[in-house]
Amino acid sequence: GQQLNQSPQSMFIQEGEDVSMNCTSSSIFNTWLWYKQEPGEGPVLLIALYKAGELTSNGRLTAQFGITRKDSFLNISASIPSDVGIYFCAGQDLKGNEKLTFGTGTRLTIIP
Amino acid sequence: DVKVTQSSRYLVKRTGEKVFLECVQDMDHENMFWYRQDPGLGLRLIYFSYDVKMKEKGDIPEGYSVSREKKERFSLILESASTNQTSMYLCASSLRESEAFFGQGTRLTVV
């Protein structure tokens, strides 16, 4: 099955820095989702994007749905220790079979 | 809040056992999904269901089956557990044309 290309695979940053990660696909999706997963837990939905070009914020998180519908990025501003975890992008074809295709994840580590 | 509940957080089973992983959602969602998550491989779809008694194979259905007798419950069955099925199993549900919500995961170890 298809997987999305997500980069970077891992990030080590200092507390207070901004973070940026992105996801690209060879296929078009009509929804992009960003999830965060903490150790031993299931992924938690952070942001959902439904329209090409859409820019959506959720607190310190901002995500955009690329114009081509084949990419998305997630930014985290002023990182804090609780931002640690693995971030996954997912593309969803809501008019098709609605299953999610996931990126390989970005592991974020924050250095105090 | 949407709640997706998986019956066990941790399971240890023996090779050859029949294993049932249960998932229940309380939001009347039509769609339900089972994924497995392995280091370096991300989340891979095993099976999904659009409605009661309906199921479709995902990307890696071999060695698994599913059951959806009621809308709120989606069970993943390992007919004869093998060590290569040791993994984190994640259940998710969604409304039609809406984002998916995940359970907390079941970490299965087959010995």
JSON list of C-alpha atoms in Angstrom, two decimals:
[
{"chain": "A", "resi": 1, "resn": "GLY", "atom": "CA", "xyz": [0.00, 0.00, 0.00]},
{"chain": "A", "resi": 2, "resn": "GLN", "atom": "CA", "xyz": [0.96, 3.58, -0.52]},
{"chain": "A", "resi": 3, "resn": "GLN", "atom": "CA", "xyz": [2.69, 5.62, 2.16]},
{"chain": "A", "resi": 4, "resn": "LEU", "atom": "CA", "xyz": [3.23, 9.32, 2.20]},
{"chain": "A", "resi": 5, "resn": "ASN", "atom": "CA", "xyz": [6.72, 10.82, 2.25]},
{"chain": "A", "resi": 6, "resn": "GLN", "atom": "CA", "xyz": [7.09, 12.69, 5.50]},
{"chain": "A", "resi": 7, "resn": "SER", "atom": "CA", "xyz": [10.16, 14.68, 6.48]},
{"chain": "A", "resi": 8, "resn": "PRO", "atom": "CA", "xyz": [12.17, 15.03, 8.48]},
{"chain": "A", "resi": 9, "resn": "GLN", "atom": "CA", "xyz": [12.16, 11.60, 10.11]},
{"chain": "A", "resi": 10, "resn": "SER", "atom": "CA", "xyz": [13.36, 13.04, 13.39]},
{"chain": "A", "resi": 11, "resn": "MET", "atom": "CA", "xyz": [14.12, 16.42, 14.90]},
{"chain": "A", "resi": 12, "resn": "PHE", "atom": "CA", "xyz": [16.10, 17.45, 17.94]},
{"chain": "A", "resi": 13, "resn": "ILE", "atom": "CA", "xyz": [15.37, 21.03, 18.88]},
{"chain": "A", "resi": 14, "resn": "GLN", "atom": "CA", "xyz": [15.73, 23.37, 21.81]},
{"chain": "A", "resi": 15, "resn": "GLU", "atom": "CA", "xyz": [12.73, 24.44, 23.83]},
{"chain": "A", "resi": 16, "resn": "GLY", "atom": "CA", "xyz": [11.30, 27.64, 22.39]},
{"chain": "A", "resi": 17, "resn": "GLU", "atom": "CA", "xyz": [12.32, 26.93, 18.80]},
{"chain": "A", "resi": 18, "resn": "ASP", "atom": "CA", "xyz": [9.85, 26.67, 15.96]},
{"chain": "A", "resi": 19, "resn": "VAL", "atom": "CA", "xyz": [9.32, 23.34, 14.19]},
{"chain": "A", "resi": 20, "resn": "SER", "atom": "CA", "xyz": [8.37, 22.61, 10.62]},
{"chain": "A", "resi": 21, "resn": "MET", "atom": "CA", "xyz": [7.57, 19.28, 8.98]},
{"chain": "A", "resi": 22, "resn": "ASN", "atom": "CA", "xyz": [5.96, 18.32, 5.72]},
{"chain": "A", "resi": 23, "resn": "CYS", "atom": "CA", "xyz": [4.33, 15.54, 3.83]},
{"chain": "A", "resi": 24, "resn": "THR", "atom": "CA", "xyz": [4.16, 14.82, 0.09]},
{"chain": "A", "resi": 25, "resn": "SER", "atom": "CA", "xyz": [2.23, 12.32, -1.97]},
{"chain": "A", "resi": 26, "resn": "SER", "atom": "CA", "xyz": [2.14, 11.10, -5.54]},
{"chain": "A", "resi": 27, "resn": "SER", "atom": "CA", "xyz": [-1.68, 11.02, -5.28]},
{"chain": "A", "resi": 28, "resn": "ILE", "atom": "CA", "xyz": [-4.22, 13.73, -4.71]},
{"chain": "A", "resi": 29, "resn": "PHE", "atom": "CA", "xyz": [-6.14, 13.75, -1.45]},
{"chain": "A", "resi": 30, "resn": "ASN", "atom": "CA", "xyz": [-9.18, 15.83, -0.60]},
{"chain": "A", "resi": 31, "resn": "THR", "atom": "CA", "xyz": [-8.42, 15.86, 3.11]},
{"chain": "A", "resi": 32, "resn": "TRP", "atom": "CA", "xyz": [-5.15, 16.13, 5.02]},
{"chain": "A", "resi": 33, "resn": "LEU", "atom": "CA", "xyz": [-4.92, 15.31, 8.70]},
{"chain": "A", "resi": 34, "resn": "TRP", "atom": "CA", "xyz": [-2.17, 15.76, 11.26]},
{"chain": "A", "resi": 35, "resn": "TYR", "atom": "CA", "xyz": [-1.94, 13.49, 14.29]},
{"chain": "A", "resi": 36, "resn": "LYS", "atom": "CA", "xyz": [0.35, 13.35, 17.31]},
{"chain": "A", "resi": 37, "resn": "GLN", "atom": "CA", "xyz": [1.21, 10.13, 19.08]},
{"chain": "A", "resi": 38, "resn": "GLU", "atom": "CA", "xyz": [2.78, 9.87, 22.50]},
{"chain": "A", "resi": 39, "resn": "PRO", "atom": "CA", "xyz": [4.55, 6.72, 23.70]},
{"chain": "A", "resi": 40, "resn": "GLY", "atom": "CA", "xyz": [2.17, 3.83, 24.33]},
{"chain": "A", "resi": 41, "resn": "GLU", "atom": "CA", "xyz": [-0.88, 5.76, 23.14]},
{"chain": "A", "resi": 42, "resn": "GLY", "atom": "CA", "xyz": [-2.97, 6.00, 20.00]},
{"chain": "A", "resi": 43, "resn": "PRO", "atom": "CA", "xyz": [-2.64, 8.96, 17.61]},
{"chain": "A", "resi": 44, "resn": "VAL", "atom": "CA", "xyz": [-4.61, 12.07, 18.57]},
{"chain": "A", "resi": 45, "resn": "LEU", "atom": "CA", "xyz": [-6.01, 14.34, 15.87]},
{"chain": "A", "resi": 46, "resn": "LEU", "atom": "CA", "xyz": [-4.44, 17.82, 15.89]},
{"chain": "A", "resi": 47, "resn": "ILE", "atom": "CA", "xyz": [-5.67, 19.51, 12.73]},
{"chain": "A", "resi": 48, "resn": "ALA", "atom": "CA", "xyz": [-7.91, 18.58, 9.80]},
{"chain": "A", "resi": 49, "resn": "LEU", "atom": "CA", "xyz": [-7.67, 20.35, 6.42]},
{"chain": "A", "resi": 50, "resn": "TYR", "atom": "CA", "xyz": [-10.45, 20.03, 3.84]},
{"chain": "A", "resi": 51, "resn": "LYS", "atom": "CA", "xyz": [-9.69, 22.51, 1.10]},
{"chain": "A", "resi": 52, "resn": "ALA", "atom": "CA", "xyz": [-6.69, 23.09, -1.16]},
{"chain": "A", "resi": 53, "resn": "GLY", "atom": "CA", "xyz": [-4.81, 26.17, 0.00]},
{"chain": "A", "resi": 54, "resn": "GLU", "atom": "CA", "xyz": [-6.46, 26.11, 3.42]},
{"chain": "A", "resi": 55, "resn": "LEU", "atom": "CA", "xyz": [-4.36, 27.35, 6.33]},
{"chain": "A", "resi": 56, "resn": "THR", "atom": "CA", "xyz": [-5.62, 26.30, 9.76]},
{"chain": "A", "resi": 57, "resn": "SER", "atom": "CA", "xyz": [-4.33, 27.02, 13.25]},
{"chain": "A", "resi": 58, "resn": "ASN", "atom": "CA", "xyz": [-4.85, 25.24, 16.54]},
{"chain": "A", "resi": 59, "resn": "GLY", "atom": "CA", "xyz": [-3.05, 27.17, 19.27]},
{"chain": "A", "resi": 60, "resn": "ARG", "atom": "CA", "xyz": [0.67, 27.07, 18.47]},
{"chain": "A", "resi": 61, "resn": "LEU", "atom": "CA", "xyz": [0.09, 24.68, 15.58]},
{"chain": "A", "resi": 62, "resn": "THR", "atom": "CA", "xyz": [-0.47, 25.80, 12.01]},
{"chain": "A", "resi": 63, "resn": "ALA", "atom": "CA", "xyz": [-1.05, 23.49, 9.06]},
{"chain": "A", "resi": 64, "resn": "GLN", "atom": "CA", "xyz": [-1.61, 24.08, 5.38]},
{"chain": "A", "resi": 65, "resn": "PHE", "atom": "CA", "xyz": [-3.21, 22.02, 2.62]},
{"chain": "A", "resi": 66, "resn": "GLY", "atom": "CA", "xyz": [-1.07, 22.41, -0.50]},
{"chain": "A", "resi": 67, "resn": "ILE", "atom": "CA", "xyz": [-2.55, 23.92, -3.64]},
{"chain": "A", "resi": 68, "resn": "THR", "atom": "CA", "xyz": [-1.70, 20.83, -5.67]},
{"chain": "A", "resi": 69, "resn": "ARG", "atom": "CA", "xyz": [-3.54, 18.67, -3.07]},
{"chain": "A", "resi": 70, "resn": "LYS", "atom": "CA", "xyz": [-0.45, 16.47, -2.95]},
{"chain": "A", "resi": 71, "resn": "ASP", "atom": "CA", "xyz": [1.26, 18.00, 0.07]},
{"chain": "A", "resi": 72, "resn": "SER", "atom": "CA", "xyz": [0.80, 19.53, 3.48]},
{"chain": "A", "resi": 73, "resn": "PHE", "atom": "CA", "xyz": [2.97, 21.05, 6.17]},
{"chain": "A", "resi": 74, "resn": "LEU", "atom": "CA", "xyz": [2.72, 21.46, 9.93]},
{"chain": "A", "resi": 75, "resn": "ASN", "atom": "CA", "xyz": [4.43, 24.18, 11.94]},
{"chain": "A", "resi": 76, "resn": "ILE", "atom": "CA", "xyz": [4.75, 24.34, 15.71]},
{"chain": "A", "resi": 77, "resn": "SER", "atom": "CA", "xyz": [5.76, 27.67, 17.15]},
{"chain": "A", "resi": 78, "resn": "ALA", "atom": "CA", "xyz": [7.68, 28.21, 20.41]},
{"chain": "A", "resi": 79, "resn": "SER", "atom": "CA", "xyz": [8.01, 24.51, 21.22]},
{"chain": "A", "resi": 80, "resn": "ILE", "atom": "CA", "xyz": [7.52, 23.29, 24.79]},
{"chain": "A", "resi": 81, "resn": "PRO", "atom": "CA", "xyz": [8.46, 19.96, 26.42]},
{"chain": "A", "resi": 82, "resn": "SER", "atom": "CA", "xyz": [4.97, 18.49, 26.04]},
{"chain": "A", "resi": 83, "resn": "ASP", "atom": "CA", "xyz": [5.28, 18.77, 22.24]},
{"chain": "A", "resi": 84, "resn": "VAL", "atom": "CA", "xyz": [7.52, 15.67, 22.33]},
{"chain": "A", "resi": 85, "resn": "GLY", "atom": "CA", "xyz": [6.07, 12.78, 20.37]},
{"chain": "A", "resi": 86, "resn": "ILE", "atom": "CA", "xyz": [5.68, 11.40, 16.87]},
{"chain": "A", "resi": 87, "resn": "TYR", "atom": "CA", "xyz": [3.73, 13.49, 14.39]},
{"chain": "A", "resi": 88, "resn": "PHE", "atom": "CA", "xyz": [1.95, 11.78, 11.50]},
{"chain": "A", "resi": 89, "resn": "CYS", "atom": "CA", "xyz": [0.38, 13.24, 8.45]},
{"chain": "A", "resi": 90, "resn": "ALA", "atom": "CA", "xyz": [-2.46, 11.36, 6.79]},
{"chain": "A", "resi": 91, "resn": "GLY", "atom": "CA", "xyz": [-4.26, 11.79, 3.50]},
{"chain": "A", "resi": 92, "resn": "GLN", "atom": "CA", "xyz": [-7.88, 10.79, 3.22]},
{"chain": "A", "resi": 93, "resn": "ASP", "atom": "CA", "xyz": [-10.01, 10.40, 0.13]},
{"chain": "A", "resi": 94, "resn": "LEU", "atom": "CA", "xyz": [-13.41, 11.28, 1.52]},
{"chain": "A", "resi": 95, "resn": "LYS", "atom": "CA", "xyz": [-15.20, 10.71, -1.74]},
{"chain": "A", "resi": 96, "resn": "GLY", "atom": "CA", "xyz": [-13.60, 7.36, -2.26]},
{"chain": "A", "resi": 97, "resn": "ASN", "atom": "CA", "xyz": [-13.12, 4.58, 0.22]},
{"chain": "A", "resi": 98, "resn": "GLU", "atom": "CA", "xyz": [-12.30, 6.99, 3.07]},
{"chain": "A", "resi": 99, "resn": "LYS", "atom": "CA", "xyz": [-9.33, 5.04, 4.33]},
{"chain": "A", "resi": 100, "resn": "LEU", "atom": "CA", "xyz": [-6.35, 6.96, 5.63]},
{"chain": "A", "resi": 101, "resn": "THR", "atom": "CA", "xyz": [-2.90, 6.78, 4.09]},
{"chain": "A", "resi": 102, "resn": "PHE", "atom": "CA", "xyz": [-0.23, 7.69, 6.63]},
{"chain": "A", "resi": 103, "resn": "GLY", "atom": "CA", "xyz": [3.16, 9.29, 6.50]},
{"chain": "A", "resi": 104, "resn": "THR", "atom": "CA", "xyz": [6.07, 7.56, 8.16]},
{"chain": "A", "resi": 105, "resn": "GLY", "atom": "CA", "xyz": [6.12, 10.01, 11.05]},
{"chain": "A", "resi": 106, "resn": "THR", "atom": "CA", "xyz": [8.39, 12.73, 12.43]},
{"chain": "A", "resi": 107, "resn": "ARG", "atom": "CA", "xyz": [9.81, 12.05, 15.87]},
{"chain": "A", "resi": 108, "resn": "LEU", "atom": "CA", "xyz": [10.22, 15.31, 17.80]},
{"chain": "A", "resi": 109, "resn": "THR", "atom": "CA", "xyz": [12.62, 15.52, 20.72]},
{"chain": "A", "resi": 110, "resn": "ILE", "atom": "CA", "xyz": [13.00, 18.71, 22.70]},
{"chain": "A", "resi": 111, "resn": "ILE", "atom": "CA", "xyz": [16.16, 19.58, 24.53]},
{"chain": "A", "resi": 112, "resn": "PRO", "atom": "CA", "xyz": [15.49, 21.67, 27.62]},
{"chain": "B", "resi": 1, "resn": "ASP", "atom": "CA", "xyz": [-15.79, 13.92, 22.91]},
{"chain": "B", "resi": 2, "resn": "VAL", "atom": "CA", "xyz": [-15.39, 10.95, 20.62]},
{"chain": "B", "resi": 3, "resn": "LYS", "atom": "CA", "xyz": [-14.40, 7.83, 22.47]},
{"chain": "B", "resi": 4, "resn": "VAL", "atom": "CA", "xyz": [-12.83, 4.82, 20.82]},
{"chain": "B", "resi": 5, "resn": "THR", "atom": "CA", "xyz": [-12.04, 2.12, 23.33]},
{"chain": "B", "resi": 6, "resn": "GLN", "atom": "CA", "xyz": [-9.87, -0.92, 22.77]},
{"chain": "B", "resi": 7, "resn": "SER", "atom": "CA", "xyz": [-10.50, -3.73, 25.20]},
{"chain": "B", "resi": 8, "resn": "SER", "atom": "CA", "xyz": [-6.88, -4.36, 26.22]},
{"chain": "B", "resi": 9, "resn": "ARG", "atom": "CA", "xyz": [-3.80, -2.18, 26.45]},
{"chain": "B", "resi": 10, "resn": "TYR", "atom": "CA", "xyz": [-1.40, -5.13, 26.59]},
{"chain": "B", "resi": 11, "resn": "LEU", "atom": "CA", "xyz": [-1.81, -8.76, 25.56]},
{"chain": "B", "resi": 12, "resn": "VAL", "atom": "CA", "xyz": [0.56, -11.70, 25.56]},
{"chain": "B", "resi": 13, "resn": "LYS", "atom": "CA", "xyz": [-0.51, -14.76, 23.57]},
{"chain": "B", "resi": 14, "resn": "ARG", "atom": "CA", "xyz": [1.08, -18.00, 22.49]},
{"chain": "B", "resi": 15, "resn": "THR", "atom": "CA", "xyz": [1.85, -18.98, 18.91]},
{"chain": "B", "resi": 16, "resn": "GLY", "atom": "CA", "xyz": [-1.12, -20.71, 17.35]},
{"chain": "B", "resi": 17, "resn": "GLU", "atom": "CA", "xyz": [-3.73, -19.21, 19.65]},
{"chain": "B", "resi": 18, "resn": "LYS", "atom": "CA", "xyz": [-6.82, -17.54, 18.27]},
{"chain": "B", "resi": 19, "resn": "VAL", "atom": "CA", "xyz": [-6.77, -13.90, 19.38]},
{"chain": "B", "resi": 20, "resn": "PHE", "atom": "CA", "xyz": [-9.61, -11.40, 19.51]},
{"chain": "B", "resi": 21, "resn": "LEU", "atom": "CA", "xyz": [-8.97, -7.66, 19.68]},
{"chain": "B", "resi": 22, "resn": "GLU", "atom": "CA", "xyz": [-12.09, -5.67, 20.44]},
{"chain": "B", "resi": 23, "resn": "CYS", "atom": "CA", "xyz": [-12.87, -2.05, 19.63]},
{"chain": "B", "resi": 24, "resn": "VAL", "atom": "CA", "xyz": [-15.94, -0.06, 20.61]},
{"chain": "B", "resi": 25, "resn": "GLN", "atom": "CA", "xyz": [-16.88, 3.50, 19.65]},
{"chain": "B", "resi": 26, "resn": "ASP", "atom": "CA", "xyz": [-19.64, 5.53, 21.24]},
{"chain": "B", "resi": 27, "resn": "MET", "atom": "CA", "xyz": [-20.30, 8.14, 18.54]},
{"chain": "B", "resi": 28, "resn": "ASP", "atom": "CA", "xyz": [-22.44, 6.19, 16.08]},
{"chain": "B", "resi": 29, "resn": "HIS", "atom": "CA", "xyz": [-19.68, 6.29, 13.46]},
{"chain": "B", "resi": 30, "resn": "GLU", "atom": "CA", "xyz": [-20.26, 4.37, 10.25]},
{"chain": "B", "resi": 31, "resn": "ASN", "atom": "CA", "xyz": [-16.62, 3.69, 9.45]},
{"chain": "B", "resi": 32, "resn": "MET", "atom": "CA", "xyz": [-14.23, 1.64, 11.53]},
{"chain": "B", "resi": 33, "resn": "PHE", "atom": "CA", "xyz": [-10.61, 0.68, 10.82]},
{"chain": "B", "resi": 34, "resn": "TRP", "atom": "CA", "xyz": [-7.89, -1.60, 12.14]},
{"chain": "B", "resi": 35, "resn": "TYR", "atom": "CA", "xyz": [-4.22, -0.65, 11.71]},
{"chain": "B", "resi": 36, "resn": "ARG", "atom": "CA", "xyz": [-0.99, -2.14, 12.90]},
{"chain": "B", "resi": 37, "resn": "GLN", "atom": "CA", "xyz": [2.00, -0.01, 13.73]},
{"chain": "B", "resi": 38, "resn": "ASP", "atom": "CA", "xyz": [5.58, -1.22, 13.56]},
{"chain": "B", "resi": 39, "resn": "PRO", "atom": "CA", "xyz": [8.85, 0.71, 13.94]},
{"chain": "B", "resi": 40, "resn": "GLY", "atom": "CA", "xyz": [10.05, 2.01, 10.61]},
{"chain": "B", "resi": 41, "resn": "LEU", "atom": "CA", "xyz": [6.89, 0.89, 8.81]},
{"chain": "B", "resi": 42, "resn": "GLY", "atom": "CA", "xyz": [4.37, 3.40, 10.16]},
{"chain": "B", "resi": 43, "resn": "LEU", "atom": "CA", "xyz": [0.67, 2.59, 10.30]},
{"chain": "B", "resi": 44, "resn": "ARG", "atom": "CA", "xyz": [-0.62, -0.01, 7.88]},
{"chain": "B", "resi": 45, "resn": "LEU", "atom": "CA", "xyz": [-4.28, -0.73, 7.27]},
{"chain": "B", "resi": 46, "resn": "ILE", "atom": "CA", "xyz": [-5.42, -4.28, 7.94]},
{"chain": "B", "resi": 47, "resn": "TYR", "atom": "CA", "xyz": [-9.20, -4.12, 7.42]},
{"chain": "B", "resi": 48, "resn": "PHE", "atom": "CA", "xyz": [-11.94, -1.53, 7.39]},
{"chain": "B", "resi": 49, "resn": "SER", "atom": "CA", "xyz": [-15.71, -1.49, 7.54]},
{"chain": "B", "resi": 50, "resn": "TYR", "atom": "CA", "xyz": [-18.28, 0.99, 6.23]},
{"chain": "B", "resi": 51, "resn": "ASP", "atom": "CA", "xyz": [-21.28, -0.49, 7.91]},
{"chain": "B", "resi": 52, "resn": "VAL", "atom": "CA", "xyz": [-22.55, -3.37, 9.95]},
{"chain": "B", "resi": 53, "resn": "LYS", "atom": "CA", "xyz": [-21.58, -6.71, 8.44]},
{"chain": "B", "resi": 54, "resn": "MET", "atom": "CA", "xyz": [-19.55, -4.98, 5.74]},
{"chain": "B", "resi": 55, "resn": "LYS", "atom": "CA", "xyz": [-15.79, -5.31, 5.55]},
{"chain": "B", "resi": 56, "resn": "GLU", "atom": "CA", "xyz": [-13.01, -4.64, 3.10]},
{"chain": "B", "resi": 57, "resn": "LYS", "atom": "CA", "xyz": [-9.41, -5.70, 3.03]},
{"chain": "B", "resi": 58, "resn": "GLY", "atom": "CA", "xyz": [-6.75, -3.12, 3.63]},
{"chain": "B", "resi": 59, "resn": "ASP", "atom": "CA", "xyz": [-3.11, -3.33, 2.66]},
{"chain": "B", "resi": 60, "resn": "ILE", "atom": "CA", "xyz": [-2.04, -6.24, 4.89]},
{"chain": "B", "resi": 61, "resn": "PRO", "atom": "CA", "xyz": [-5.06, -8.51, 5.59]},
{"chain": "B", "resi": 62, "resn": "GLU", "atom": "CA", "xyz": [-3.20, -11.84, 5.51]},
{"chain": "B", "resi": 63, "resn": "GLY", "atom": "CA", "xyz": [-3.50, -13.74, 8.76]},
{"chain": "B", "resi": 64, "resn": "TYR", "atom": "CA", "xyz": [-6.37, -11.56, 10.01]},
{"chain": "B", "resi": 65, "resn": "SER", "atom": "CA", "xyz": [-10.13, -11.47, 9.82]},
{"chain": "B", "resi": 66, "resn": "VAL", "atom": "CA", "xyz": [-12.71, -9.05, 11.21]},
{"chain": "B", "resi": 67, "resn": "SER", "atom": "CA", "xyz": [-16.24, -9.02, 12.47]},
{"chain": "B", "resi": 68, "resn": "ARG", "atom": "CA", "xyz": [-18.75, -6.19, 12.67]},
{"chain": "B", "resi": 69, "resn": "GLU", "atom": "CA", "xyz": [-22.06, -7.48, 13.98]},
{"chain": "B", "resi": 70, "resn": "LYS", "atom": "CA", "xyz": [-23.04, -4.19, 15.62]},
{"chain": "B", "resi": 71, "resn": "LYS", "atom": "CA", "xyz": [-22.34, -0.66, 14.46]},
{"chain": "B", "resi": 72, "resn": "GLU", "atom": "CA", "xyz": [-20.35, 0.29, 17.55]},
{"chain": "B", "resi": 73, "resn": "ARG", "atom": "CA", "xyz": [-18.09, -2.75, 17.68]},
{"chain": "B", "resi": 74, "resn": "PHE", "atom": "CA", "xyz": [-15.34, -3.88, 15.31]},
{"chain": "B", "resi": 75, "resn": "SER", "atom": "CA", "xyz": [-13.31, -6.96, 16.19]},
{"chain": "B", "resi": 76, "resn": "LEU", "atom": "CA", "xyz": [-9.97, -8.01, 14.76]},
{"chain": "B", "resi": 77, "resn": "ILE", "atom": "CA", "xyz": [-9.28, -11.75, 14.81]},
{"chain": "B", "resi": 78, "resn": "LEU", "atom": "CA", "xyz": [-5.93, -13.45, 14.50]},
{"chain": "B", "resi": 79, "resn": "GLU", "atom": "CA", "xyz": [-6.92, -16.96, 13.46]},
{"chain": "B", "resi": 80, "resn": "SER", "atom": "CA", "xyz": [-3.61, -18.53, 14.50]},
{"chain": "B", "resi": 81, "resn": "ALA", "atom": "CA", "xyz": [-1.26, -16.03, 16.09]},
{"chain": "B", "resi": 82, "resn": "SER", "atom": "CA", "xyz": [2.34, -15.97, 14.91]},
{"chain": "B", "resi": 83, "resn": "THR", "atom": "CA", "xyz": [5.37, -14.14, 16.25]},
{"chain": "B", "resi": 84, "resn": "ASN", "atom": "CA", "xyz": [5.41, -11.80, 13.25]},
{"chain": "B", "resi": 85, "resn": "GLN", "atom": "CA", "xyz": [2.05, -10.49, 14.40]},
{"chain": "B", "resi": 86, "resn": "THR", "atom": "CA", "xyz": [3.66, -8.99, 17.49]},
{"chain": "B", "resi": 87, "resn": "SER", "atom": "CA", "xyz": [2.81, -5.33, 17.06]},
{"chain": "B", "resi": 88, "resn": "MET", "atom": "CA", "xyz": [0.83, -2.32, 18.23]},
{"chain": "B", "resi": 89, "resn": "TYR", "atom": "CA", "xyz": [-2.76, -2.56, 16.96]},
{"chain": "B", "resi": 90, "resn": "LEU", "atom": "CA", "xyz": [-4.80, 0.60, 16.55]},
{"chain": "B", "resi": 91, "resn": "CYS", "atom": "CA", "xyz": [-8.53, 0.89, 15.99]},
{"chain": "B", "resi": 92, "resn": "ALA", "atom": "CA", "xyz": [-10.10, 4.03, 14.53]},
{"chain": "B", "resi": 93, "resn": "SER", "atom": "CA", "xyz": [-13.59, 5.22, 13.64]},
{"chain": "B", "resi": 94, "resn": "SER", "atom": "CA", "xyz": [-15.11, 8.05, 11.66]},
{"chain": "B", "resi": 95, "resn": "LEU", "atom": "CA", "xyz": [-18.36, 9.45, 10.37]},
{"chain": "B", "resi": 96, "resn": "ARG", "atom": "CA", "xyz": [-18.89, 9.35, 6.64]},
{"chain": "B", "resi": 97, "resn": "GLU", "atom": "CA", "xyz": [-16.65, 11.91, 4.97]},
{"chain": "B", "resi": 98, "resn": "SER", "atom": "CA", "xyz": [-15.06, 12.99, 8.22]},
{"chain": "B", "resi": 99, "resn": "GLU", "atom": "CA", "xyz": [-11.78, 12.61, 10.05]},
{"chain": "B", "resi": 100, "resn": "ALA", "atom": "CA", "xyz": [-10.84, 9.45, 11.94]},
{"chain": "B", "resi": 101, "resn": "PHE", "atom": "CA", "xyz": [-10.35, 9.12, 15.70]},
{"chain": "B", "resi": 102, "resn": "PHE", "atom": "CA", "xyz": [-8.14, 6.48, 17.26]},
{"chain": "B", "resi": 103, "resn": "GLY", "atom": "CA", "xyz": [-8.28, 4.26, 20.31]},
{"chain": "B", "resi": 104, "resn": "GLN", "atom": "CA", "xyz": [-5.39, 4.02, 22.73]},
{"chain": "B", "resi": 105, "resn": "GLY", "atom": "CA", "xyz": [-3.89, 0.96, 21.08]},
{"chain": "B", "resi": 106, "resn": "THR", "atom": "CA", "xyz": [-3.30, -2.67, 22.04]},
{"chain": "B", "resi": 107, "resn": "ARG", "atom": "CA", "xyz": [0.27, -3.86, 22.27]},
{"chain": "B", "resi": 108, "resn": "LEU", "atom": "CA", "xyz": [0.20, -7.54, 21.37]},
{"chain": "B", "resi": 109, "resn": "THR", "atom": "CA", "xyz": [3.14, -9.85, 22.00]},
{"chain": "B", "resi": 110, "resn": "VAL", "atom": "CA", "xyz": [3.06, -13.35, 20.53]},
{"chain": "B", "resi": 111, "resn": "VAL", "atom": "CA", "xyz": [5.50, -15.75, 22.15]}
]
